[in-house]
Amino acid sequence: MIRRTALPDDEVPLHFEGISLKPWVLVVGWPLGLVCAVEGVVLAGRASGFAVELIGVIAAGLGGLTIVALLRCRRFEIVLGARLLTVGAGPLLRRVPVGLIDSVQERTAASWRRLYSDRELVVRLTVGDRVMVFPSNDPQEFMAAMESRRLD
């Protein structure tokens, strides 16, 4: 579903992708987050010393953070409109005017982007040496939409 805040009301997207986290991320992340949160609470509750209690609180916090991240960032969205490019997952959105895009390249995904896709797009902006890198399941379609927008 396209978010209401992704584009202005009068704009229809030229390209849209909603990329879910890979299944292995969910299979590993959910049990790890739940176990870490529960064990952290138990450890903090039964601790006999400050250091053990602190470790329990940190473990519970990390487990809770993992669960929240799996819920909020479960889908990465790319919305290319005539005026704006909006990319992001959950509360982590980034908007750039399409007029600032200088070039787009495709490459093998690296870093956190592998959690969503095997390919990624590198978007170079005309402002300074700024670069946006984000995952994409259909980079050729994105580049075709960019090209058709430039021809208009």
Tab-separated table of N, CA and C in Angstrom:
chain	number	residue	atom	x	y	z
A	1	MET	N	0.841	-1.184	0.000
A	1	MET	CA	0.000	0.000	0.000
A	1	MET	C	0.880	1.238	0.000
A	2	ILE	N	0.570	2.184	-0.842
A	2	ILE	CA	1.320	3.426	-0.893
A	2	ILE	C	0.896	4.291	0.287
A	3	ARG	N	1.871	4.798	1.005
A	3	ARG	CA	1.564	5.629	2.161
A	3	ARG	C	0.946	6.948	1.725
A	4	ARG	N	0.094	7.453	2.548
A	4	ARG	CA	-0.564	8.730	2.257
A	4	ARG	C	0.451	9.865	2.178
A	5	THR	N	1.504	9.802	2.953
A	5	THR	CA	2.481	10.878	2.996
A	5	THR	C	3.567	10.738	1.936
A	6	ALA	N	3.513	9.686	1.113
A	6	ALA	CA	4.578	9.439	0.143
A	6	ALA	C	4.567	10.449	-0.999
A	7	LEU	N	3.398	10.844	-1.463
A	7	LEU	CA	3.287	11.753	-2.604
A	7	LEU	C	2.237	12.819	-2.317
A	8	PRO	N	2.358	13.964	-2.983
A	8	PRO	CA	1.272	14.947	-2.886
A	8	PRO	C	-0.024	14.350	-3.436
A	9	ASP	N	-1.138	14.905	-3.031
A	9	ASP	CA	-2.450	14.346	-3.389
A	9	ASP	C	-2.697	14.246	-4.890
A	10	ASP	N	-2.121	15.153	-5.674
A	10	ASP	CA	-2.431	15.176	-7.099
A	10	ASP	C	-1.430	14.396	-7.951
A	11	GLU	N	-0.560	13.628	-7.339
A	11	GLU	CA	0.500	12.956	-8.087
A	11	GLU	C	0.304	11.437	-8.108
A	12	VAL	N	0.415	10.874	-9.302
A	12	VAL	CA	0.333	9.426	-9.485
A	12	VAL	C	1.757	8.898	-9.630
A	13	PRO	N	2.104	7.821	-8.940
A	13	PRO	CA	3.480	7.326	-9.029
A	13	PRO	C	3.820	6.777	-10.413
A	14	LEU	N	5.044	7.063	-10.838
A	14	LEU	CA	5.558	6.496	-12.084
A	14	LEU	C	6.109	5.093	-11.836
A	15	HIS	N	6.570	4.866	-10.609
A	15	HIS	CA	7.137	3.567	-10.229
A	15	HIS	C	6.908	3.374	-8.738
A	16	PHE	N	6.529	2.159	-8.357
A	16	PHE	CA	6.335	1.823	-6.945
A	16	PHE	C	6.877	0.430	-6.687
A	17	GLU	N	7.606	0.277	-5.588
A	17	GLU	CA	8.044	-1.038	-5.117
A	17	GLU	C	7.797	-1.123	-3.622
A	18	GLY	N	7.238	-2.219	-3.188
A	18	GLY	CA	7.108	-2.528	-1.775
A	18	GLY	C	7.863	-3.826	-1.527
A	19	ILE	N	9.063	-3.726	-0.967
A	19	ILE	CA	9.935	-4.888	-0.818
A	19	ILE	C	9.898	-5.362	0.633
A	20	SER	N	9.433	-6.570	0.847
A	20	SER	CA	9.381	-7.133	2.197
A	20	SER	C	10.738	-7.696	2.596
A	21	LEU	N	10.934	-7.789	3.907
A	21	LEU	CA	12.145	-8.430	4.402
A	21	LEU	C	12.206	-9.869	3.897
A	22	LYS	N	13.402	-10.357	3.665
A	22	LYS	CA	13.550	-11.741	3.212
A	22	LYS	C	13.066	-12.685	4.312
A	23	PRO	N	12.527	-13.836	3.932
A	23	PRO	CA	11.989	-14.775	4.924
A	23	PRO	C	12.997	-15.205	5.986
A	24	TRP	N	14.267	-15.388	5.609
A	24	TRP	CA	15.255	-15.834	6.593
A	24	TRP	C	15.472	-14.785	7.690
A	25	VAL	N	15.278	-13.511	7.368
A	25	VAL	CA	15.427	-12.455	8.370
A	25	VAL	C	14.334	-12.599	9.425
A	26	LEU	N	13.127	-12.878	8.977
A	26	LEU	CA	12.010	-13.055	9.906
A	26	LEU	C	12.162	-14.328	10.726
A	27	VAL	N	12.600	-15.412	10.068
A	27	VAL	CA	12.752	-16.698	10.757
A	27	VAL	C	13.815	-16.612	11.849
A	28	VAL	N	14.866	-15.854	11.601
A	28	VAL	CA	15.933	-15.694	12.600
A	28	VAL	C	15.587	-14.579	13.589
A	29	GLY	N	15.049	-13.469	13.090
A	29	GLY	CA	14.826	-12.286	13.917
A	29	GLY	C	13.776	-12.434	14.988
A	30	TRP	N	12.632	-13.018	14.656
A	30	TRP	CA	11.561	-13.136	15.649
A	30	TRP	C	11.953	-13.989	16.860
A	31	PRO	N	12.426	-15.213	16.662
A	31	PRO	CA	12.810	-15.986	17.846
A	31	PRO	C	13.956	-15.330	18.627
A	32	LEU	N	14.923	-14.782	17.910
A	32	LEU	CA	16.050	-14.133	18.581
A	32	LEU	C	15.582	-12.944	19.410
A	33	GLY	N	14.714	-12.110	18.842
A	33	GLY	CA	14.193	-10.955	19.565
A	33	GLY	C	13.364	-11.349	20.770
A	34	LEU	N	12.493	-12.349	20.605
A	34	LEU	CA	11.646	-12.789	21.719
A	34	LEU	C	12.472	-13.410	22.846
A	35	VAL	N	13.386	-14.294	22.490
A	35	VAL	CA	14.220	-14.945	23.511
A	35	VAL	C	15.061	-13.916	24.240
A	36	CYS	N	15.657	-12.999	23.509
A	36	CYS	CA	16.506	-11.980	24.114
A	36	CYS	C	15.687	-11.086	25.066
A	37	ALA	N	14.493	-10.691	24.652
A	37	ALA	CA	13.658	-9.840	25.492
A	37	ALA	C	13.227	-10.567	26.760
A	38	VAL	N	12.739	-11.788	26.618
A	38	VAL	CA	12.254	-12.546	27.779
A	38	VAL	C	13.406	-12.895	28.723
A	39	GLU	N	14.489	-13.408	28.180
A	39	GLU	CA	15.627	-13.771	29.029
A	39	GLU	C	16.236	-12.541	29.706
A	40	GLY	N	16.236	-11.413	29.017
A	40	GLY	CA	16.748	-10.184	29.619
A	40	GLY	C	15.912	-9.747	30.799
A	41	VAL	N	14.591	-9.837	30.671
A	41	VAL	CA	13.703	-9.472	31.777
A	41	VAL	C	13.897	-10.427	32.950
A	42	VAL	N	13.983	-11.723	32.660
A	42	VAL	CA	14.192	-12.714	33.724
A	42	VAL	C	15.533	-12.480	34.414
A	43	LEU	N	16.567	-12.249	33.636
A	43	LEU	CA	17.893	-12.016	34.193
A	43	LEU	C	17.916	-10.758	35.048
A	44	ALA	N	17.306	-9.696	34.580
A	44	ALA	CA	17.267	-8.450	35.350
A	44	ALA	C	16.452	-8.607	36.628
A	45	GLY	N	15.382	-9.394	36.563
A	45	GLY	CA	14.537	-9.596	37.734
A	45	GLY	C	15.170	-10.464	38.805
A	46	ARG	N	15.986	-11.401	38.399
A	46	ARG	CA	16.604	-12.323	39.359
A	46	ARG	C	18.055	-11.983	39.680
A	47	ALA	N	18.512	-10.852	39.204
A	47	ALA	CA	19.926	-10.498	39.367
A	47	ALA	C	20.273	-10.252	40.825
A	48	SER	N	21.486	-10.688	41.178
A	48	SER	CA	21.964	-10.457	42.535
A	48	SER	C	22.985	-9.328	42.582
A	49	GLY	N	23.402	-8.872	41.419
A	49	GLY	CA	24.386	-7.790	41.380
A	49	GLY	C	24.034	-6.784	40.293
A	50	PHE	N	24.627	-5.617	40.420
A	50	PHE	CA	24.336	-4.542	39.474
A	50	PHE	C	24.745	-4.896	38.050
A	51	ALA	N	25.894	-5.515	37.873
A	51	ALA	CA	26.390	-5.838	36.532
A	51	ALA	C	25.460	-6.821	35.819
A	52	VAL	N	24.989	-7.833	36.530
A	52	VAL	CA	24.088	-8.821	35.931
A	52	VAL	C	22.748	-8.172	35.597
A	53	GLU	N	22.282	-7.307	36.477
A	53	GLU	CA	21.029	-6.609	36.232
A	53	GLU	C	21.161	-5.709	34.996
A	54	LEU	N	22.281	-5.031	34.870
A	54	LEU	CA	22.526	-4.170	33.719
A	54	LEU	C	22.560	-4.987	32.427
A	55	ILE	N	23.192	-6.126	32.445
A	55	ILE	CA	23.234	-7.000	31.264
A	55	ILE	C	21.822	-7.449	30.896
A	56	GLY	N	21.015	-7.779	31.895
A	56	GLY	CA	19.636	-8.174	31.649
A	56	GLY	C	18.814	-7.064	31.025
A	57	VAL	N	18.983	-5.845	31.524
A	57	VAL	CA	18.248	-4.702	30.977
A	57	VAL	C	18.676	-4.439	29.533
A	58	ILE	N	19.975	-4.522	29.278
A	58	ILE	CA	20.469	-4.309	27.903
A	58	ILE	C	19.936	-5.392	26.969
A	59	ALA	N	19.952	-6.643	27.427
A	59	ALA	CA	19.443	-7.744	26.599
A	59	ALA	C	17.948	-7.564	26.318
A	60	ALA	N	17.184	-7.179	27.326
A	60	ALA	CA	15.752	-6.957	27.139
A	60	ALA	C	15.520	-5.805	26.162
A	61	GLY	N	16.297	-4.754	26.296
A	61	GLY	CA	16.171	-3.612	25.389
A	61	GLY	C	16.497	-3.981	23.954
A	62	LEU	N	17.568	-4.746	23.753
A	62	LEU	CA	17.938	-5.177	22.405
A	62	LEU	C	16.889	-6.103	21.797
A	63	GLY	N	16.340	-6.993	22.615
A	63	GLY	CA	15.279	-7.873	22.136
A	63	GLY	C	14.045	-7.089	21.732
A	64	GLY	N	13.669	-6.118	22.566
A	64	GLY	CA	12.521	-5.273	22.244
A	64	GLY	C	12.764	-4.438	20.996
A	65	LEU	N	13.966	-3.914	20.859
A	65	LEU	CA	14.317	-3.135	19.678
A	65	LEU	C	14.265	-3.985	18.414
A	66	THR	N	14.699	-5.227	18.514
A	66	THR	CA	14.641	-6.144	17.374
A	66	THR	C	13.195	-6.392	16.954
A	67	ILE	N	12.330	-6.610	17.920
A	67	ILE	CA	10.916	-6.858	17.624
A	67	ILE	C	10.274	-5.632	16.972
A	68	VAL	N	10.539	-4.458	17.516
A	68	VAL	CA	9.984	-3.227	16.953
A	68	VAL	C	10.509	-3.007	15.530
A	69	ALA	N	11.803	-3.248	15.314
A	69	ALA	CA	12.381	-3.075	13.978
A	69	ALA	C	11.762	-4.049	12.982
A	70	LEU	N	11.521	-5.283	13.402
A	70	LEU	CA	10.897	-6.261	12.507
A	70	LEU	C	9.468	-5.866	12.146
A	71	LEU	N	8.791	-5.217	13.058
A	71	LEU	CA	7.423	-4.768	12.782
A	71	LEU	C	7.396	-3.500	11.935
A	72	ARG	N	8.151	-2.491	12.348
A	72	ARG	CA	8.096	-1.191	11.686
A	72	ARG	C	8.816	-1.161	10.338
A	73	CYS	N	9.867	-1.938	10.195
A	73	CYS	CA	10.670	-1.895	8.968
A	73	CYS	C	10.502	-3.160	8.140
A	74	ARG	N	9.361	-3.798	8.241
A	74	ARG	CA	9.149	-5.063	7.534
A	74	ARG	C	9.037	-4.880	6.025
A	75	ARG	N	8.829	-3.629	5.593
A	75	ARG	CA	8.653	-3.374	4.164
A	75	ARG	C	9.371	-2.078	3.778
A	76	PHE	N	10.188	-2.166	2.744
A	76	PHE	CA	10.892	-1.007	2.214
A	76	PHE	C	10.145	-0.541	0.974
A	77	GLU	N	9.812	0.735	0.925
A	77	GLU	CA	9.027	1.258	-0.185
A	77	GLU	C	9.816	2.268	-1.003
A	78	ILE	N	9.632	2.177	-2.317
A	78	ILE	CA	10.195	3.135	-3.258
A	78	ILE	C	9.021	3.702	-4.047
A	79	VAL	N	8.851	5.016	-3.991
A	79	VAL	CA	7.782	5.681	-4.728
A	79	VAL	C	8.416	6.783	-5.559
A	80	LEU	N	8.375	6.612	-6.872
A	80	LEU	CA	8.899	7.616	-7.788
A	80	LEU	C	7.735	8.337	-8.443
A	81	GLY	N	7.612	9.615	-8.137
A	81	GLY	CA	6.579	10.434	-8.752
A	81	GLY	C	7.199	11.391	-9.746
A	82	ALA	N	6.381	12.239	-10.327
A	82	ALA	CA	6.887	13.206	-11.300
A	82	ALA	C	7.769	14.256	-10.631
A	83	ARG	N	7.513	14.531	-9.345
A	83	ARG	CA	8.279	15.561	-8.641
A	83	ARG	C	9.151	15.042	-7.512
A	84	LEU	N	8.752	13.955	-6.854
A	84	LEU	CA	9.467	13.472	-5.675
A	84	LEU	C	9.831	12.003	-5.775
A	85	LEU	N	10.988	11.661	-5.217
A	85	LEU	CA	11.377	10.273	-4.988
A	85	LEU	C	11.342	10.069	-3.489
A	86	THR	N	10.524	9.121	-3.033
A	86	THR	CA	10.414	8.815	-1.614
A	86	THR	C	10.845	7.377	-1.408
A	87	VAL	N	11.827	7.166	-0.529
A	87	VAL	CA	12.299	5.820	-0.219
A	87	VAL	C	12.383	5.678	1.287
A	88	GLY	N	12.172	4.454	1.782
A	88	GLY	CA	12.324	4.222	3.203
A	88	GLY	C	11.537	3.050	3.710
A	89	ALA	N	11.789	2.750	4.970
A	89	ALA	CA	11.106	1.664	5.659
A	89	ALA	C	10.630	2.185	7.006
A	90	GLY	N	9.363	1.932	7.302
A	90	GLY	CA	8.822	2.379	8.578
A	90	GLY	C	8.928	3.885	8.735
A	91	PRO	N	9.439	4.329	9.875
A	91	PRO	CA	9.545	5.773	10.102
A	91	PRO	C	10.764	6.408	9.421
A	92	LEU	N	11.585	5.621	8.783
A	92	LEU	CA	12.823	6.107	8.180
A	92	LEU	C	12.604	6.432	6.701
A	93	LEU	N	11.966	7.548	6.431
A	93	LEU	CA	11.668	7.967	5.058
A	93	LEU	C	12.631	9.054	4.616
A	94	ARG	N	12.932	9.049	3.343
A	94	ARG	CA	13.765	10.093	2.764
A	94	ARG	C	13.126	10.533	1.461
A	95	ARG	N	12.948	11.850	1.319
A	95	ARG	CA	12.347	12.414	0.114
A	95	ARG	C	13.358	13.312	-0.578
A	96	VAL	N	13.394	13.195	-1.901
A	96	VAL	CA	14.298	14.006	-2.712
A	96	VAL	C	13.533	14.468	-3.946
A	97	PRO	N	13.641	15.733	-4.295
A	97	PRO	CA	13.043	16.176	-5.557
A	97	PRO	C	13.711	15.461	-6.734
A	98	VAL	N	12.927	14.993	-7.665
A	98	VAL	CA	13.445	14.231	-8.798
A	98	VAL	C	14.406	15.078	-9.634
A	99	GLY	N	14.221	16.372	-9.644
A	99	GLY	CA	15.095	17.255	-10.395
A	99	GLY	C	16.536	17.255	-9.898
A	100	LEU	N	16.762	16.798	-8.669
A	100	LEU	CA	18.115	16.749	-8.109
A	100	LEU	C	18.854	15.457	-8.452
A	101	ILE	N	18.176	14.511	-9.099
A	101	ILE	CA	18.806	13.227	-9.423
A	101	ILE	C	19.666	13.395	-10.668
A	102	ASP	N	20.943	13.054	-10.531
A	102	ASP	CA	21.894	13.180	-11.627
A	102	ASP	C	22.007	11.877	-12.417
A	103	SER	N	22.233	10.761	-11.712
A	103	SER	CA	22.381	9.467	-12.387
A	103	SER	C	21.914	8.345	-11.469
A	104	VAL	N	21.595	7.204	-12.103
A	104	VAL	CA	21.145	6.016	-11.373
A	104	VAL	C	21.940	4.823	-11.884
A	105	GLN	N	22.481	4.039	-10.951
A	105	GLN	CA	23.216	2.831	-11.311
A	105	GLN	C	22.688	1.659	-10.492
A	106	GLU	N	22.837	0.480	-11.048
A	106	GLU	CA	22.427	-0.754	-10.375
A	106	GLU	C	23.675	-1.529	-9.984
A	107	ARG	N	23.615	-2.211	-8.824
A	107	ARG	CA	24.724	-3.056	-8.399
A	107	ARG	C	24.212	-4.115	-7.412
A	108	THR	N	25.097	-5.034	-7.060
A	108	THR	CA	24.760	-6.062	-6.076
A	108	THR	C	24.588	-5.411	-4.705
A	109	ALA	N	23.576	-5.843	-3.973
A	109	ALA	CA	23.275	-5.245	-2.673
A	109	ALA	C	24.372	-5.530	-1.656
A	110	ALA	N	24.586	-4.561	-0.801
A	110	ALA	CA	25.560	-4.680	0.282
A	110	ALA	C	24.914	-4.182	1.572
A	111	SER	N	25.551	-4.453	2.682
A	111	SER	CA	25.134	-3.956	3.989
A	111	SER	C	23.689	-4.373	4.319
A	112	TRP	N	22.938	-3.487	4.963
A	112	TRP	CA	21.582	-3.794	5.407
A	112	TRP	C	20.622	-4.018	4.248
A	113	ARG	N	20.969	-3.538	3.061
A	113	ARG	CA	20.073	-3.671	1.916
A	113	ARG	C	19.889	-5.115	1.472
A	114	ARG	N	20.828	-5.994	1.858
A	114	ARG	CA	20.691	-7.425	1.556
A	114	ARG	C	19.536	-8.061	2.323
A	115	LEU	N	19.080	-7.414	3.386
A	115	LEU	CA	17.940	-7.935	4.141
A	115	LEU	C	16.644	-7.854	3.328
A	116	TYR	N	16.627	-6.995	2.307
A	116	TYR	CA	15.438	-6.805	1.487
A	116	TYR	C	15.573	-7.389	0.084
A	117	SER	N	16.736	-7.220	-0.543
A	117	SER	CA	16.884	-7.592	-1.944
A	117	SER	C	18.341	-7.929	-2.262
A	118	ASP	N	18.536	-8.600	-3.390
A	118	ASP	CA	19.893	-8.923	-3.841
A	118	ASP	C	20.497	-7.811	-4.691
A	119	ARG	N	19.673	-6.865	-5.139
A	119	ARG	CA	20.139	-5.757	-5.972
A	119	ARG	C	19.869	-4.436	-5.257
A	120	GLU	N	20.635	-3.423	-5.605
A	120	GLU	CA	20.417	-2.101	-5.041
A	120	GLU	C	20.645	-1.040	-6.112
A	121	LEU	N	20.079	0.126	-5.866
A	121	LEU	CA	20.236	1.264	-6.763
A	121	LEU	C	21.100	2.324	-6.088
A	122	VAL	N	21.995	2.898	-6.854
A	122	VAL	CA	22.830	4.001	-6.380
A	122	VAL	C	22.376	5.235	-7.139
A	123	VAL	N	21.809	6.184	-6.421
A	123	VAL	CA	21.288	7.408	-7.022
A	123	VAL	C	22.212	8.557	-6.627
A	124	ARG	N	22.847	9.150	-7.615
A	124	ARG	CA	23.738	10.294	-7.378
A	124	ARG	C	22.933	11.576	-7.562
A	125	LEU	N	23.107	12.490	-6.613
A	125	LEU	CA	22.376	13.750	-6.642
A	125	LEU	C	23.282	14.877	-7.150
A	126	THR	N	22.669	15.904	-7.707
A	126	THR	CA	23.429	17.024	-8.243
A	126	THR	C	23.948	17.952	-7.150
A	127	VAL	N	23.464	17.801	-5.939
A	127	VAL	CA	23.871	18.641	-4.825
A	127	VAL	C	25.095	18.027	-4.166
A	128	GLY	N	26.246	18.669	-4.317
A	128	GLY	CA	27.471	18.155	-3.718
A	128	GLY	C	27.794	16.773	-4.254
A	129	ASP	N	28.327	15.948	-3.398
A	129	ASP	CA	28.631	14.560	-3.748
A	129	ASP	C	27.662	13.615	-3.049
A	130	ARG	N	26.430	14.020	-2.906
A	130	ARG	CA	25.437	13.214	-2.191
A	130	ARG	C	25.030	12.000	-2.997
A	131	VAL	N	24.863	10.875	-2.280
A	131	VAL	CA	24.475	9.610	-2.904
A	131	VAL	C	23.401	8.962	-2.038
A	132	MET	N	22.375	8.436	-2.687
A	132	MET	CA	21.357	7.624	-2.001
A	132	MET	C	21.518	6.195	-2.506
A	133	VAL	N	21.509	5.240	-1.586
A	133	VAL	CA	21.613	3.835	-1.959
A	133	VAL	C	20.453	3.111	-1.283
A	134	PHE	N	19.683	2.367	-2.073
A	134	PHE	CA	18.542	1.647	-1.508
A	134	PHE	C	18.287	0.363	-2.289
A	135	PRO	N	17.658	-0.638	-1.630
A	135	PRO	CA	17.402	-1.919	-2.286
A	135	PRO	C	16.302	-1.795	-3.330
A	136	SER	N	16.356	-2.690	-4.316
A	136	SER	CA	15.320	-2.707	-5.348
A	136	SER	C	15.203	-4.111	-5.921
A	137	ASN	N	13.985	-4.596	-6.060
A	137	ASN	CA	13.746	-5.883	-6.711
A	137	ASN	C	13.630	-5.736	-8.220
A	138	ASP	N	13.362	-4.529	-8.681
A	138	ASP	CA	13.179	-4.289	-10.109
A	138	ASP	C	13.908	-3.020	-10.535
A	139	PRO	N	15.249	-3.033	-10.467
A	139	PRO	CA	16.008	-1.816	-10.784
A	139	PRO	C	15.839	-1.346	-12.226
A	140	GLN	N	15.672	-2.276	-13.159
A	140	GLN	CA	15.518	-1.881	-14.557
A	140	GLN	C	14.226	-1.083	-14.768
A	141	GLU	N	13.178	-1.480	-14.100
A	141	GLU	CA	11.903	-0.759	-14.206
A	141	GLU	C	12.031	0.642	-13.612
A	142	PHE	N	12.739	0.766	-12.483
A	142	PHE	CA	12.954	2.079	-11.880
A	142	PHE	C	13.715	2.982	-12.848
A	143	MET	N	14.790	2.448	-13.440
A	143	MET	CA	15.591	3.244	-14.366
A	143	MET	C	14.787	3.614	-15.619
A	144	ALA	N	13.922	2.707	-16.085
A	144	ALA	CA	13.058	3.019	-17.225
A	144	ALA	C	12.068	4.133	-16.866
A	145	ALA	N	11.523	4.089	-15.664
A	145	ALA	CA	10.608	5.149	-15.224
A	145	ALA	C	11.338	6.480	-15.108
A	146	MET	N	12.566	6.467	-14.628
A	146	MET	CA	13.371	7.681	-14.551
A	146	MET	C	13.628	8.241	-15.947
A	147	GLU	N	13.949	7.361	-16.869
A	147	GLU	CA	14.242	7.774	-18.241
A	147	GLU	C	12.996	8.350	-18.912
A	148	SER	N	11.841	7.709	-18.719
A	148	SER	CA	10.605	8.223	-19.318
A	148	SER	C	10.237	9.572	-18.714
A	149	ARG	N	10.555	9.768	-17.429
A	149	ARG	CA	10.290	11.050	-16.791
A	149	ARG	C	11.180	12.124	-17.381
A	150	ARG	N	12.433	11.802	-17.673
A	150	ARG	CA	13.364	12.778	-18.249
A	150	ARG	C	12.965	13.162	-19.672
A	151	LEU	N	12.361	12.221	-20.399
A	151	LEU	CA	11.948	12.498	-21.776
A	151	LEU	C	10.727	13.404	-21.856
A	152	ASP	N	9.937	13.414	-20.756
A	152	ASP	CA	8.701	14.245	-20.740
A	152	ASP	C	8.996	15.717	-20.592
